[in-house]
């Protein structure tokens, strides 16, 4: 079987094989934690999860790493040079208003002026949402979710290496910039040229910018700023890193290789973020390639417009699950299915009708499962990937993640009465390892947030609340991870912490 994926770098569908046989290293750009993630963001995250789960089904061992951007993502992110304000600091201002108006729950963020508290609150919220939606990497938060603020050392090492190798310089304003002219391949991913970028920068380039930089497209690696709240000492002054260097440094450090197999994100990250990541990573290592496959999800749209925080036309995962969009609660599996069912390289329009169709499909799979379980007495047969339904499912996904083909292999089959229910359960288990919408002990009618009665889990929840009350966040994190490792999602709200059993 040949796996073929569309590679943004070559603008072609290519055969996918990992650098190291049997093992895939995949990095995904994660959320900027200055607000709740919206379902457009989750379209991109679940797209990465789909790649991972599908490759695992084919027998590959996938190491999936995602970052949390908790510093350095500037408001003017459509241009490369790091202009604007740090989104985390802007969030602090917004939160002060939200706190006054009661939009942020009492006690959730004690001090909105502290971007660390803001980041912690939204990181936890992201991980909760991610686990509800079955994003597998969120269950491995300790090893594979990397926080930018905890990886400043590797970023500084990389900046120093880039300066040594002639790819970076300290500008006239003291900021460390990457010199795009030092990297001839700059622009290959996005189809930009330096001439185009130079003229495109046009009126935006002030005299001060001109004096500071060698080329208008040079972008920030380190910004000395002693007034910035999140700041670290460095050879280039106390300050903070640029958003692009974060991902390059974290990916290379975490994987310990120069070339990874897959890098994912939403389509808006192609330029400048991923273009800059390539320049930095290859500039620092000297390798020809940073990621062999660059894969991007097209946008989720609302009424034809990109769903985005800056445009304010967004629904958070909570809005949808808690019924604020459709008037009734939506099961997480339904939202997961909805966000996965269209091909990742087509824009997807979010509609209530689409959600209703997804609810029908998920219900069919769950009903089929129940029917098989009743008939087989719970016996699940081992089935291999050569089973016709699994084989058709895999072959569709091997064709650049052809999801509608994959679902067409499964849904009609799940509408029939199974001749061998134990075998059908075996097939469903394999299919569901990718779809993750029909776990055995989640009832379709059940919504998120149900408390769990396991006394051990409850006691851990109380210990977690105590640790938080004592501001002992590292113990709180350890306890949280312990509960997650026991197979639960953890939610910390106004009334304290509750845990809910989940199957990843
Ligand atoms: P951010 O939290 O802004 O850093 O974005 C996190 C991820 O969501 C990135 O991969 C973005 O490309 C992606 N993203 C943002 N808006 C959308 C959207 N409307 N549809 C799909 N992906 C999106
Ligand atoms: Zn990134």
Short mmCIF file of C-alpha atoms and ligand atoms in Angstrom, two decimals:
data_model
loop_
_atom_site.label_atom_id
_atom_site.label_comp_id
_atom_site.label_asym_id
_atom_site.label_seq_id
_atom_site.Cartn_x
_atom_site.Cartn_y
_atom_site.Cartn_z
CA UNK A 1 0.00 0.00 0.00
CA UNK A 2 1.30 3.44 -0.92
CA UNK A 3 0.44 6.49 1.19
CA UNK A 4 0.17 9.71 -0.76
CA UNK A 5 -0.15 13.18 0.76
CA UNK A 6 -0.28 16.65 -0.73
CA UNK A 7 2.92 18.49 0.08
CA UNK A 8 2.60 22.29 0.12
CA UNK A 9 6.35 22.49 -0.55
CA UNK A 10 6.09 20.84 -3.98
CA UNK A 11 2.40 21.69 -4.60
CA UNK A 12 1.98 18.03 -5.48
CA UNK A 13 0.60 14.84 -4.09
CA UNK A 14 3.66 12.73 -3.28
CA UNK A 15 4.34 9.30 -1.90
CA UNK A 16 4.90 9.48 1.84
CA UNK A 17 7.63 7.42 3.48
CA UNK A 18 9.25 8.37 6.78
CA UNK A 19 12.96 9.22 6.99
CA UNK A 20 13.44 6.40 9.50
CA UNK A 21 11.63 3.21 8.52
CA UNK A 22 8.57 2.58 10.68
CA UNK A 23 8.76 5.85 12.64
CA UNK A 24 7.14 9.18 11.89
CA UNK A 25 8.15 12.46 13.49
CA UNK A 26 5.40 15.02 13.18
CA UNK A 27 5.19 18.55 14.55
CA UNK A 28 2.03 20.64 14.64
CA UNK A 29 1.72 24.31 15.42
CA UNK A 30 -0.54 24.56 18.43
CA UNK A 31 -2.70 27.32 19.86
CA UNK A 32 -1.78 30.79 20.97
CA UNK A 33 -3.26 30.73 24.46
CA UNK A 34 -4.69 34.22 24.74
CA UNK A 35 -8.32 33.11 24.39
CA UNK A 36 -10.39 29.94 24.10
CA UNK A 37 -9.56 28.01 20.92
CA UNK A 38 -12.31 28.22 18.31
CA UNK A 39 -13.57 25.36 16.20
CA UNK A 40 -11.59 26.66 13.19
CA UNK A 41 -8.42 26.17 15.20
CA UNK A 42 -9.65 22.69 16.05
CA UNK A 43 -10.21 21.88 12.39
CA UNK A 44 -6.43 22.28 12.00
CA UNK A 45 -5.60 20.38 15.18
CA UNK A 46 -7.94 17.49 14.37
CA UNK A 47 -6.54 17.33 10.85
CA UNK A 48 -3.13 16.66 12.44
CA UNK A 49 -4.75 14.09 14.73
CA UNK A 50 -6.28 12.38 11.69
CA UNK A 51 -2.87 12.09 10.02
CA UNK A 52 -1.40 10.66 13.18
CA UNK A 53 -4.16 8.14 13.87
CA UNK A 54 -4.31 7.04 10.25
CA UNK A 55 -0.54 6.46 10.08
CA UNK A 56 -0.76 4.50 13.33
CA UNK A 57 -3.50 2.32 11.86
CA UNK A 58 -1.15 1.48 9.00
CA UNK A 59 1.35 0.21 11.57
CA UNK A 60 3.68 3.22 11.79
CA UNK A 61 4.93 4.48 15.11
CA UNK A 62 4.10 8.21 15.24
CA UNK A 63 5.67 10.70 17.59
CA UNK A 64 3.42 13.74 17.50
CA UNK A 65 4.50 16.99 19.11
CA UNK A 66 2.48 20.19 19.43
CA UNK A 67 3.45 23.50 20.94
CA UNK A 68 1.63 26.03 23.05
CA UNK A 69 2.46 29.59 22.02
CA UNK A 70 2.41 31.46 25.29
CA UNK A 71 4.74 34.31 24.35
CA UNK A 72 5.92 36.19 21.26
CA UNK A 73 2.96 35.78 18.86
CA UNK A 74 2.45 39.34 17.69
CA UNK A 75 -0.81 40.91 16.60
CA UNK A 76 0.48 41.72 13.07
CA UNK A 77 1.12 38.08 12.23
CA UNK A 78 0.40 38.25 8.51
CA UNK A 79 3.76 39.95 8.01
CA UNK A 80 6.99 38.29 8.97
CA UNK A 81 8.82 40.93 10.89
CA UNK A 82 7.22 40.66 14.30
CA UNK A 83 5.39 43.98 14.24
CA UNK A 84 2.55 44.74 16.64
CA UNK A 85 2.03 43.75 20.24
CA UNK A 86 2.42 40.40 21.97
CA UNK A 87 -1.02 38.76 21.91
CA UNK A 88 -0.57 37.61 25.51
CA UNK A 89 -0.19 41.18 26.74
CA UNK A 90 -3.15 42.31 24.68
CA UNK A 91 -5.20 39.52 26.27
CA UNK A 92 -4.40 40.92 29.69
CA UNK A 93 -6.07 44.19 28.70
CA UNK A 94 -9.11 42.43 27.26
CA UNK A 95 -9.43 40.17 30.29
CA UNK A 96 -9.57 43.11 32.66
CA UNK A 97 -12.70 44.21 30.81
CA UNK A 98 -14.06 40.65 30.65
CA UNK A 99 -13.52 40.30 34.38
CA UNK A 100 -15.43 43.46 35.11
CA UNK A 101 -18.30 42.31 32.89
CA UNK A 102 -18.29 38.80 34.43
CA UNK A 103 -17.38 37.04 31.15
CA UNK A 104 -14.43 35.36 32.84
CA UNK A 105 -15.54 33.23 35.81
CA UNK A 106 -14.79 34.61 39.27
CA UNK A 107 -11.44 33.34 40.53
CA UNK A 108 -10.44 31.83 37.16
CA UNK A 109 -7.64 34.29 36.56
CA UNK A 110 -6.72 36.12 39.72
CA UNK A 111 -4.58 38.73 38.08
CA UNK A 112 -5.22 39.39 34.36
CA UNK A 113 -2.12 41.60 34.31
CA UNK A 114 -0.06 38.46 34.75
CA UNK A 115 0.29 36.87 31.30
CA UNK A 116 1.52 33.65 32.92
CA UNK A 117 -1.84 33.27 34.66
CA UNK A 118 -3.67 34.09 31.44
CA UNK A 119 -1.59 31.51 29.55
CA UNK A 120 -2.14 28.87 32.23
CA UNK A 121 -5.90 29.38 32.21
CA UNK A 122 -6.27 29.13 28.44
CA UNK A 123 -3.75 26.29 28.16
CA UNK A 124 -5.82 24.22 30.58
CA UNK A 125 -8.97 25.16 28.70
CA UNK A 126 -7.35 24.13 25.41
CA UNK A 127 -6.22 20.77 26.80
CA UNK A 128 -9.68 20.07 28.19
CA UNK A 129 -11.31 20.85 24.84
CA UNK A 130 -8.65 18.85 23.02
CA UNK A 131 -9.21 15.76 25.15
CA UNK A 132 -12.96 16.00 24.74
CA UNK A 133 -12.47 16.08 20.99
CA UNK A 134 -10.10 13.11 21.08
CA UNK A 135 -6.89 14.93 20.11
CA UNK A 136 -4.51 12.17 21.04
CA UNK A 137 -1.47 14.34 21.70
CA UNK A 138 -3.39 16.16 24.45
CA UNK A 139 -3.35 12.91 26.43
CA UNK A 140 0.44 13.03 26.30
CA UNK A 141 0.63 16.62 27.49
CA UNK A 142 3.67 16.06 29.66
CA UNK A 143 6.04 14.83 26.93
CA UNK A 144 4.59 16.07 23.68
CA UNK A 145 2.91 19.39 24.33
CA UNK A 146 5.69 21.94 24.59
CA UNK A 147 5.24 25.39 26.11
CA UNK A 148 7.27 28.13 24.45
CA UNK A 149 7.96 29.85 27.77
CA UNK A 150 9.64 26.66 29.03
CA UNK A 151 11.95 26.31 26.01
CA UNK A 152 13.74 29.66 25.95
CA UNK A 153 17.19 28.00 26.29
CA UNK A 154 16.97 26.05 22.99
CA UNK A 155 15.62 29.17 21.27
CA UNK A 156 18.56 31.25 22.43
CA UNK A 157 20.99 28.51 21.38
CA UNK A 158 19.46 28.50 17.93
CA UNK A 159 19.61 32.29 17.62
CA UNK A 160 23.29 32.23 18.62
CA UNK A 161 23.95 29.54 16.00
CA UNK A 162 22.14 31.58 13.34
CA UNK A 163 24.28 34.62 14.16
CA UNK A 164 27.45 32.47 14.00
CA UNK A 165 26.45 31.05 10.65
CA UNK A 166 25.74 34.46 9.15
CA UNK A 167 21.95 34.10 9.00
CA UNK A 168 21.10 36.56 11.75
CA UNK A 169 22.30 39.94 12.96
CA UNK A 170 21.59 42.54 15.60
CA UNK A 171 19.73 45.37 13.88
CA UNK A 172 20.09 49.10 14.34
CA UNK A 173 17.29 48.97 16.94
CA UNK A 174 18.95 46.19 19.00
CA UNK A 175 16.49 43.55 17.80
CA UNK A 176 17.98 40.29 16.48
CA UNK A 177 16.74 39.73 12.93
CA UNK A 178 16.95 36.83 10.53
CA UNK A 179 18.48 37.94 7.25
CA UNK A 180 16.21 36.58 4.53
CA UNK A 181 18.82 37.37 1.90
CA UNK A 182 21.17 34.90 3.59
CA UNK A 183 18.85 32.02 2.72
CA UNK A 184 18.27 31.68 -1.03
CA UNK A 185 15.37 29.25 -0.55
CA UNK A 186 13.35 31.84 1.39
CA UNK A 187 9.98 31.97 -0.34
CA UNK A 188 9.95 28.43 -1.76
CA UNK A 189 7.14 27.20 0.48
CA UNK A 190 4.80 30.12 -0.05
CA UNK A 191 5.81 31.11 -3.57
CA UNK A 192 7.00 34.54 -2.40
CA UNK A 193 10.08 36.24 -3.78
CA UNK A 194 12.23 38.76 -1.96
CA UNK A 195 11.50 41.35 -4.67
CA UNK A 196 7.81 40.88 -4.15
CA UNK A 197 8.18 41.05 -0.38
CA UNK A 198 10.28 44.18 -0.67
CA UNK A 199 7.72 46.02 -2.78
CA UNK A 200 4.82 44.49 -0.82
CA UNK A 201 6.25 45.90 2.38
CA UNK A 202 5.89 49.31 0.68
CA UNK A 203 4.38 51.97 2.88
CA UNK A 204 4.58 49.78 5.96
CA UNK A 205 8.33 50.22 6.21
CA UNK A 206 9.11 53.23 8.33
CA UNK A 207 12.42 55.10 8.27
CA UNK A 208 13.20 53.54 11.63
CA UNK A 209 12.58 50.06 10.18
CA UNK A 210 14.80 50.86 7.21
CA UNK A 211 17.59 51.86 9.51
CA UNK A 212 17.17 48.79 11.70
CA UNK A 213 16.99 46.08 9.06
CA UNK A 214 18.96 44.95 6.04
CA UNK A 215 15.81 43.90 4.15
CA UNK A 216 12.19 44.80 4.91
CA UNK A 217 11.29 41.10 5.10
CA UNK A 218 13.91 40.32 7.77
CA UNK A 219 12.05 39.00 10.76
CA UNK A 220 12.50 39.17 14.49
CA UNK A 221 14.23 36.39 16.41
CA UNK A 222 14.77 38.16 19.72
CA UNK A 223 13.34 41.42 20.92
CA UNK A 224 15.06 43.15 23.83
CA UNK A 225 12.32 44.81 25.87
CA UNK A 226 12.75 45.27 29.58
CA UNK A 227 9.12 46.46 29.91
CA UNK A 228 7.69 43.26 28.50
CA UNK A 229 6.29 41.17 31.36
CA UNK A 230 7.41 37.82 29.95
CA UNK A 231 11.12 38.39 29.58
CA UNK A 232 14.39 36.52 29.88
CA UNK A 233 18.05 37.51 30.03
CA UNK A 234 20.00 36.92 26.85
CA UNK A 235 23.26 37.94 25.18
CA UNK A 236 21.13 40.42 23.18
CA UNK A 237 19.46 42.02 26.17
CA UNK A 238 16.56 41.09 28.41
CA UNK A 239 13.56 40.40 26.22
CA UNK A 240 11.57 37.71 24.48
CA UNK A 241 11.72 35.42 21.43
CA UNK A 242 9.90 35.79 18.12
CA UNK A 243 7.05 33.42 17.41
CA UNK A 244 8.74 31.71 14.45
CA UNK A 245 11.93 30.74 16.29
CA UNK A 246 9.84 29.03 18.96
CA UNK A 247 8.59 26.27 16.68
CA UNK A 248 11.93 25.70 14.92
CA UNK A 249 13.82 25.44 18.19
CA UNK A 250 11.26 23.27 19.96
CA UNK A 251 10.85 20.85 17.06
CA UNK A 252 14.59 20.34 16.53
CA UNK A 253 15.30 20.04 20.24
CA UNK A 254 12.45 17.66 20.97
CA UNK A 255 13.09 15.33 18.03
CA UNK A 256 16.89 15.55 18.07
CA UNK A 257 17.10 15.25 14.26
CA UNK A 258 17.59 17.88 11.55
CA UNK A 259 14.78 16.65 9.32
CA UNK A 260 11.35 15.63 10.53
CA UNK A 261 8.71 13.90 8.45
CA UNK A 262 5.60 16.06 8.67
CA UNK A 263 4.86 19.59 9.81
CA UNK A 264 1.24 20.72 10.00
CA UNK A 265 -0.80 23.85 10.55
CA UNK A 266 -3.65 25.86 9.11
CA UNK A 267 -3.20 27.47 5.69
CA UNK A 268 -2.55 30.92 7.17
CA UNK A 269 0.67 29.60 8.68
CA UNK A 270 2.30 28.90 5.28
CA UNK A 271 3.50 32.49 5.22
CA UNK A 272 5.17 33.89 7.15
CA UNK A 273 5.32 31.36 9.99
CA UNK A 274 6.34 28.18 8.19
CA UNK A 275 8.45 29.98 5.60
CA UNK A 276 10.42 31.48 8.49
CA UNK A 277 10.63 28.14 10.30
CA UNK A 278 12.30 26.56 7.27
CA UNK A 279 14.78 29.43 6.96
CA UNK A 280 15.68 29.23 10.63
CA UNK A 281 15.89 25.46 10.93
CA UNK A 282 17.84 24.83 7.75
CA UNK A 283 19.94 27.93 8.45
CA UNK A 284 20.88 26.56 11.86
CA UNK A 285 21.47 22.92 10.93
CA UNK A 286 22.71 23.26 7.37
CA UNK A 287 20.28 20.49 6.36
CA UNK A 288 18.50 20.69 2.99
CA UNK A 289 15.15 19.98 4.53
CA UNK A 290 13.51 20.74 7.88
CA UNK A 291 10.26 18.88 7.26
CA UNK A 292 9.79 16.57 4.28
CA UNK A 293 6.02 17.12 4.16
CA UNK A 294 4.35 20.43 4.87
CA UNK A 295 0.64 19.82 5.26
CA UNK A 296 -1.95 22.54 5.72
CA UNK A 297 -5.65 22.49 6.47
CA UNK A 298 -7.85 24.96 4.62
CA UNK A 299 -10.00 27.27 6.69
CA UNK A 300 -13.23 26.61 8.40
CA UNK A 301 -15.60 29.32 7.25
CA UNK A 302 -18.70 30.90 8.72
CA UNK A 303 -20.95 32.38 6.10
CA UNK A 304 -18.11 32.38 3.62
CA UNK A 305 -15.65 34.19 5.91
CA UNK A 306 -12.66 32.70 7.72
CA UNK A 307 -13.59 31.98 11.31
CA UNK A 308 -11.08 33.97 13.32
CA UNK A 309 -10.58 35.57 16.68
CA UNK A 310 -9.53 38.85 15.15
CA UNK A 311 -12.75 39.10 13.11
CA UNK A 312 -14.83 38.12 16.13
CA UNK A 313 -16.94 35.65 14.08
CA UNK A 314 -15.93 32.58 16.00
CA UNK A 315 -17.50 29.79 18.03
CA UNK A 316 -15.45 28.19 20.72
CA UNK A 317 -15.61 24.45 21.30
CA UNK A 318 -17.53 25.25 24.49
CA UNK A 319 -20.05 27.39 22.61
CA UNK A 320 -20.87 24.40 20.42
CA UNK A 321 -20.76 21.63 23.06
CA UNK A 322 -22.77 23.58 25.60
CA UNK A 323 -25.53 24.38 23.12
CA UNK A 324 -24.95 28.10 22.57
CA UNK A 325 -24.80 27.60 18.81
CA UNK A 326 -27.58 25.11 18.12
CA UNK A 327 -29.79 25.64 21.16
CA UNK A 328 -28.99 22.18 22.55
CA UNK A 329 -25.85 20.47 23.79
CA UNK A 330 -23.72 18.76 21.16
CA UNK A 331 -21.80 15.60 21.93
CA UNK A 332 -18.01 16.05 21.50
CA UNK A 333 -17.92 13.07 19.12
CA UNK A 334 -20.37 14.88 16.84
CA UNK A 335 -18.24 18.01 16.70
CA UNK A 336 -15.14 15.88 16.08
CA UNK A 337 -16.88 14.09 13.22
CA UNK A 338 -18.14 17.35 11.76
CA UNK A 339 -14.67 18.90 11.76
CA UNK A 340 -13.11 15.80 10.20
CA UNK A 341 -15.63 14.77 7.59
CA UNK A 342 -14.73 17.22 4.79
CA UNK A 343 -11.50 16.96 2.92
CA UNK A 344 -8.82 19.01 4.62
CA UNK A 345 -7.85 20.76 1.40
CA UNK A 346 -11.33 22.20 0.86
CA UNK A 347 -12.75 25.05 2.82
CA UNK A 348 -15.41 23.84 5.14
CA UNK A 349 -18.51 25.87 5.86
CA UNK A 350 -19.75 25.41 9.40
CA UNK A 351 -23.52 24.97 9.52
CA UNK A 352 -26.10 23.66 11.96
CA UNK A 353 -27.37 21.33 9.23
CA UNK A 354 -23.85 19.89 8.91
CA UNK A 355 -23.77 19.24 12.65
CA UNK A 356 -27.16 17.50 12.47
CA UNK A 357 -25.91 15.23 9.66
CA UNK A 358 -22.83 14.43 11.70
CA UNK A 359 -24.98 13.59 14.71
CA UNK A 360 -26.88 11.11 12.49
CA UNK A 361 -23.66 9.46 11.29
CA UNK A 362 -22.18 9.22 14.78
CA UNK A 363 -25.41 7.79 16.11
CA UNK A 364 -25.38 5.17 13.37
CA UNK A 365 -21.86 4.08 14.36
CA UNK A 366 -22.70 4.04 18.05
CA UNK A 367 -25.97 2.15 17.50
CA UNK A 368 -24.13 -0.36 15.36
CA UNK A 369 -21.63 -0.85 18.11
CA UNK A 370 -24.33 -1.42 20.71
CA UNK A 371 -26.12 -3.86 18.41
CA UNK A 372 -22.89 -5.83 17.85
CA UNK A 373 -22.09 -5.84 21.55
CA UNK A 374 -25.53 -7.16 22.44
CA UNK A 375 -25.24 -9.87 19.81
CA UNK A 376 -21.66 -10.93 20.57
CA UNK A 377 -21.91 -10.72 24.35
CA UNK A 378 -19.00 -8.25 24.26
CA UNK A 379 -16.61 -10.56 22.41
CA UNK A 380 -14.32 -8.63 20.03
CA UNK A 381 -12.49 -10.61 17.36
CA UNK A 382 -8.99 -9.69 16.22
CA UNK A 383 -9.13 -8.56 12.63
CA UNK A 384 -6.29 -7.52 10.36
CA UNK A 385 -6.07 -4.59 7.97
CA UNK A 386 -6.84 -6.95 5.11
CA UNK A 387 -10.49 -7.12 6.18
CA UNK A 388 -12.35 -5.56 3.21
CA UNK A 389 -13.94 -2.72 5.19
CA UNK A 390 -10.68 -1.73 6.90
CA UNK A 391 -8.73 -2.15 3.70
CA UNK A 392 -11.12 0.14 1.80
CA UNK A 393 -11.02 2.66 4.68
CA UNK A 394 -7.20 2.69 4.67
CA UNK A 395 -6.97 2.84 0.92
CA UNK A 396 -9.21 5.93 0.80
CA UNK A 397 -7.20 7.68 3.51
CA UNK A 398 -3.95 6.70 1.77
CA UNK A 399 -5.16 8.86 -1.09
CA UNK A 400 -4.33 12.21 0.53
CA UNK A 401 -6.77 11.57 3.40
CA UNK A 402 -9.85 11.09 1.25
CA UNK A 403 -12.27 11.20 4.14
CA UNK A 404 -15.50 10.97 2.18
CA UNK A 405 -14.18 7.81 0.52
CA UNK A 406 -13.20 6.40 3.91
CA UNK A 407 -16.62 7.16 5.39
CA UNK A 408 -18.32 5.68 2.34
CA UNK A 409 -16.54 2.43 3.16
CA UNK A 410 -17.84 2.43 6.72
CA UNK A 411 -21.30 4.00 6.93
CA UNK A 412 -23.22 1.65 4.59
CA UNK A 413 -21.54 -1.33 6.28
CA UNK A 414 -22.61 -0.01 9.70
CA UNK A 415 -26.20 0.25 8.48
CA UNK A 416 -26.44 -3.51 7.94
CA UNK A 417 -27.04 -6.26 10.47
CA UNK A 418 -23.69 -7.88 11.16
CA UNK A 419 -23.39 -11.56 10.24
CA UNK A 420 -20.47 -11.94 12.63
CA UNK A 421 -20.91 -9.37 15.43
CA UNK A 422 -17.58 -10.13 17.16
CA UNK A 423 -15.75 -9.60 13.89
CA UNK A 424 -17.75 -6.42 13.21
CA UNK A 425 -16.69 -5.12 16.63
CA UNK A 426 -13.08 -5.87 15.73
CA UNK A 427 -13.45 -3.89 12.52
CA UNK A 428 -15.15 -1.03 14.33
CA UNK A 429 -12.37 -0.91 16.89
CA UNK A 430 -9.77 -0.41 14.15
CA UNK A 431 -11.87 2.17 12.30
CA UNK A 432 -12.65 3.96 15.53
CA UNK A 433 -8.96 4.16 16.39
CA UNK A 434 -8.94 6.81 13.64
CA UNK A 435 -12.42 8.30 13.78
CA UNK A 436 -12.64 8.18 17.61
CA UNK A 437 -16.36 8.87 17.60
CA UNK A 438 -17.81 5.64 18.90
CA UNK A 439 -16.15 4.83 22.22
CA UNK A 440 -17.88 2.06 24.15
CA UNK A 441 -18.79 3.88 27.34
CA UNK A 442 -19.78 7.28 26.07
CA UNK A 443 -23.48 7.49 25.41
CA UNK A 444 -24.56 9.81 22.64
CA UNK A 445 -27.04 11.54 24.90
CA UNK A 446 -24.40 12.30 27.50
CA UNK A 447 -22.79 15.74 27.30
CA UNK A 448 -19.49 16.91 28.68
CA UNK A 449 -18.99 17.94 32.26
CA UNK A 450 -20.53 14.95 34.06
CA UNK A 451 -18.72 14.36 37.34
CA UNK A 452 -17.24 10.99 38.11
CA UNK A 453 -17.89 9.01 41.23
CA UNK A 454 -14.66 7.00 41.44
CA UNK A 455 -13.46 7.84 44.98
CA UNK A 456 -9.75 7.74 44.02
CA UNK A 457 -10.34 10.21 41.23
CA UNK A 458 -12.44 12.41 43.44
CA UNK A 459 -9.75 12.48 46.08
CA UNK A 460 -7.15 13.43 43.46
CA UNK A 461 -9.46 16.23 42.29
CA UNK A 462 -9.68 17.60 45.84
CA UNK A 463 -5.87 17.41 46.22
CA UNK A 464 -5.57 19.28 42.93
CA UNK A 465 -7.88 22.03 44.18
CA UNK A 466 -5.85 22.27 47.36
CA UNK A 467 -2.59 22.57 45.41
CA UNK A 468 -4.11 25.31 43.24
CA UNK A 469 -5.36 27.15 46.32
CA UNK A 470 -1.78 27.03 47.65
CA UNK A 471 -0.50 28.25 44.25
CA UNK A 472 1.53 25.05 44.04
CA UNK A 473 1.02 24.76 40.30
CA UNK A 474 3.65 22.12 39.68
CA UNK A 475 1.90 19.71 42.10
CA UNK A 476 -1.43 20.67 40.55
CA UNK A 477 -0.04 19.84 37.10
CA UNK A 478 1.27 16.49 38.35
CA UNK A 479 -2.08 15.62 39.89
CA UNK A 480 -3.90 16.67 36.75
CA UNK A 481 -1.67 14.45 34.64
CA UNK A 482 -2.18 11.55 37.08
CA UNK A 483 -5.95 11.78 36.64
CA UNK A 484 -5.56 12.04 32.85
CA UNK A 485 -3.31 8.97 32.87
CA UNK A 486 -6.15 7.12 34.61
CA UNK A 487 -8.31 7.84 31.54
CA UNK A 488 -10.17 10.97 32.59
CA UNK A 489 -10.63 14.47 31.30
CA UNK A 490 -10.12 17.06 34.00
CA UNK A 491 -12.10 20.26 34.25
CA UNK A 492 -11.31 23.02 36.73
CA UNK A 493 -14.14 25.48 37.01
CA UNK A 494 -15.66 27.84 39.53
CA UNK A 495 -16.84 24.96 41.73
CA UNK A 496 -13.48 23.22 41.71
CA UNK A 497 -12.17 20.28 39.74
CA UNK A 498 -14.24 17.49 38.24
CA UNK A 499 -13.14 14.52 36.18
CA UNK A 500 -14.96 12.72 33.45
CA UNK A 501 -14.10 9.31 32.07
CA UNK A 502 -13.01 9.37 28.46
CA UNK A 503 -11.60 6.98 25.95
CA UNK A 504 -8.86 8.53 23.83
P1 LIG B 1 -3.55 30.36 16.64
O1 LIG B 1 -4.17 29.98 17.97
O2 LIG B 1 -4.07 31.64 16.10
O3 LIG B 1 -2.03 30.36 16.73
O4 LIG B 1 -3.97 29.25 15.57
C1 LIG B 1 -3.87 27.87 15.82
C2 LIG B 1 -4.11 27.06 14.55
O5 LIG B 1 -5.43 27.25 14.04
C3 LIG B 1 -3.18 27.43 13.39
O6 LIG B 1 -2.73 26.22 12.78
C4 LIG B 1 -4.06 28.21 12.44
O7 LIG B 1 -3.63 28.10 11.12
C5 LIG B 1 -5.38 27.48 12.63
N1 LIG B 1 -6.58 28.24 12.24
C6 LIG B 1 -6.93 29.50 12.59
N2 LIG B 1 -8.14 29.85 12.08
C7 LIG B 1 -8.57 28.76 11.38
C8 LIG B 1 -9.77 28.46 10.62
N3 LIG B 1 -10.77 29.32 10.50
N4 LIG B 1 -9.88 27.23 10.06
C9 LIG B 1 -8.89 26.32 10.20
N5 LIG B 1 -7.76 26.54 10.90
C10 LIG B 1 -7.59 27.73 11.48
ZN1 LIG B 2 4.46 27.08 14.78
#
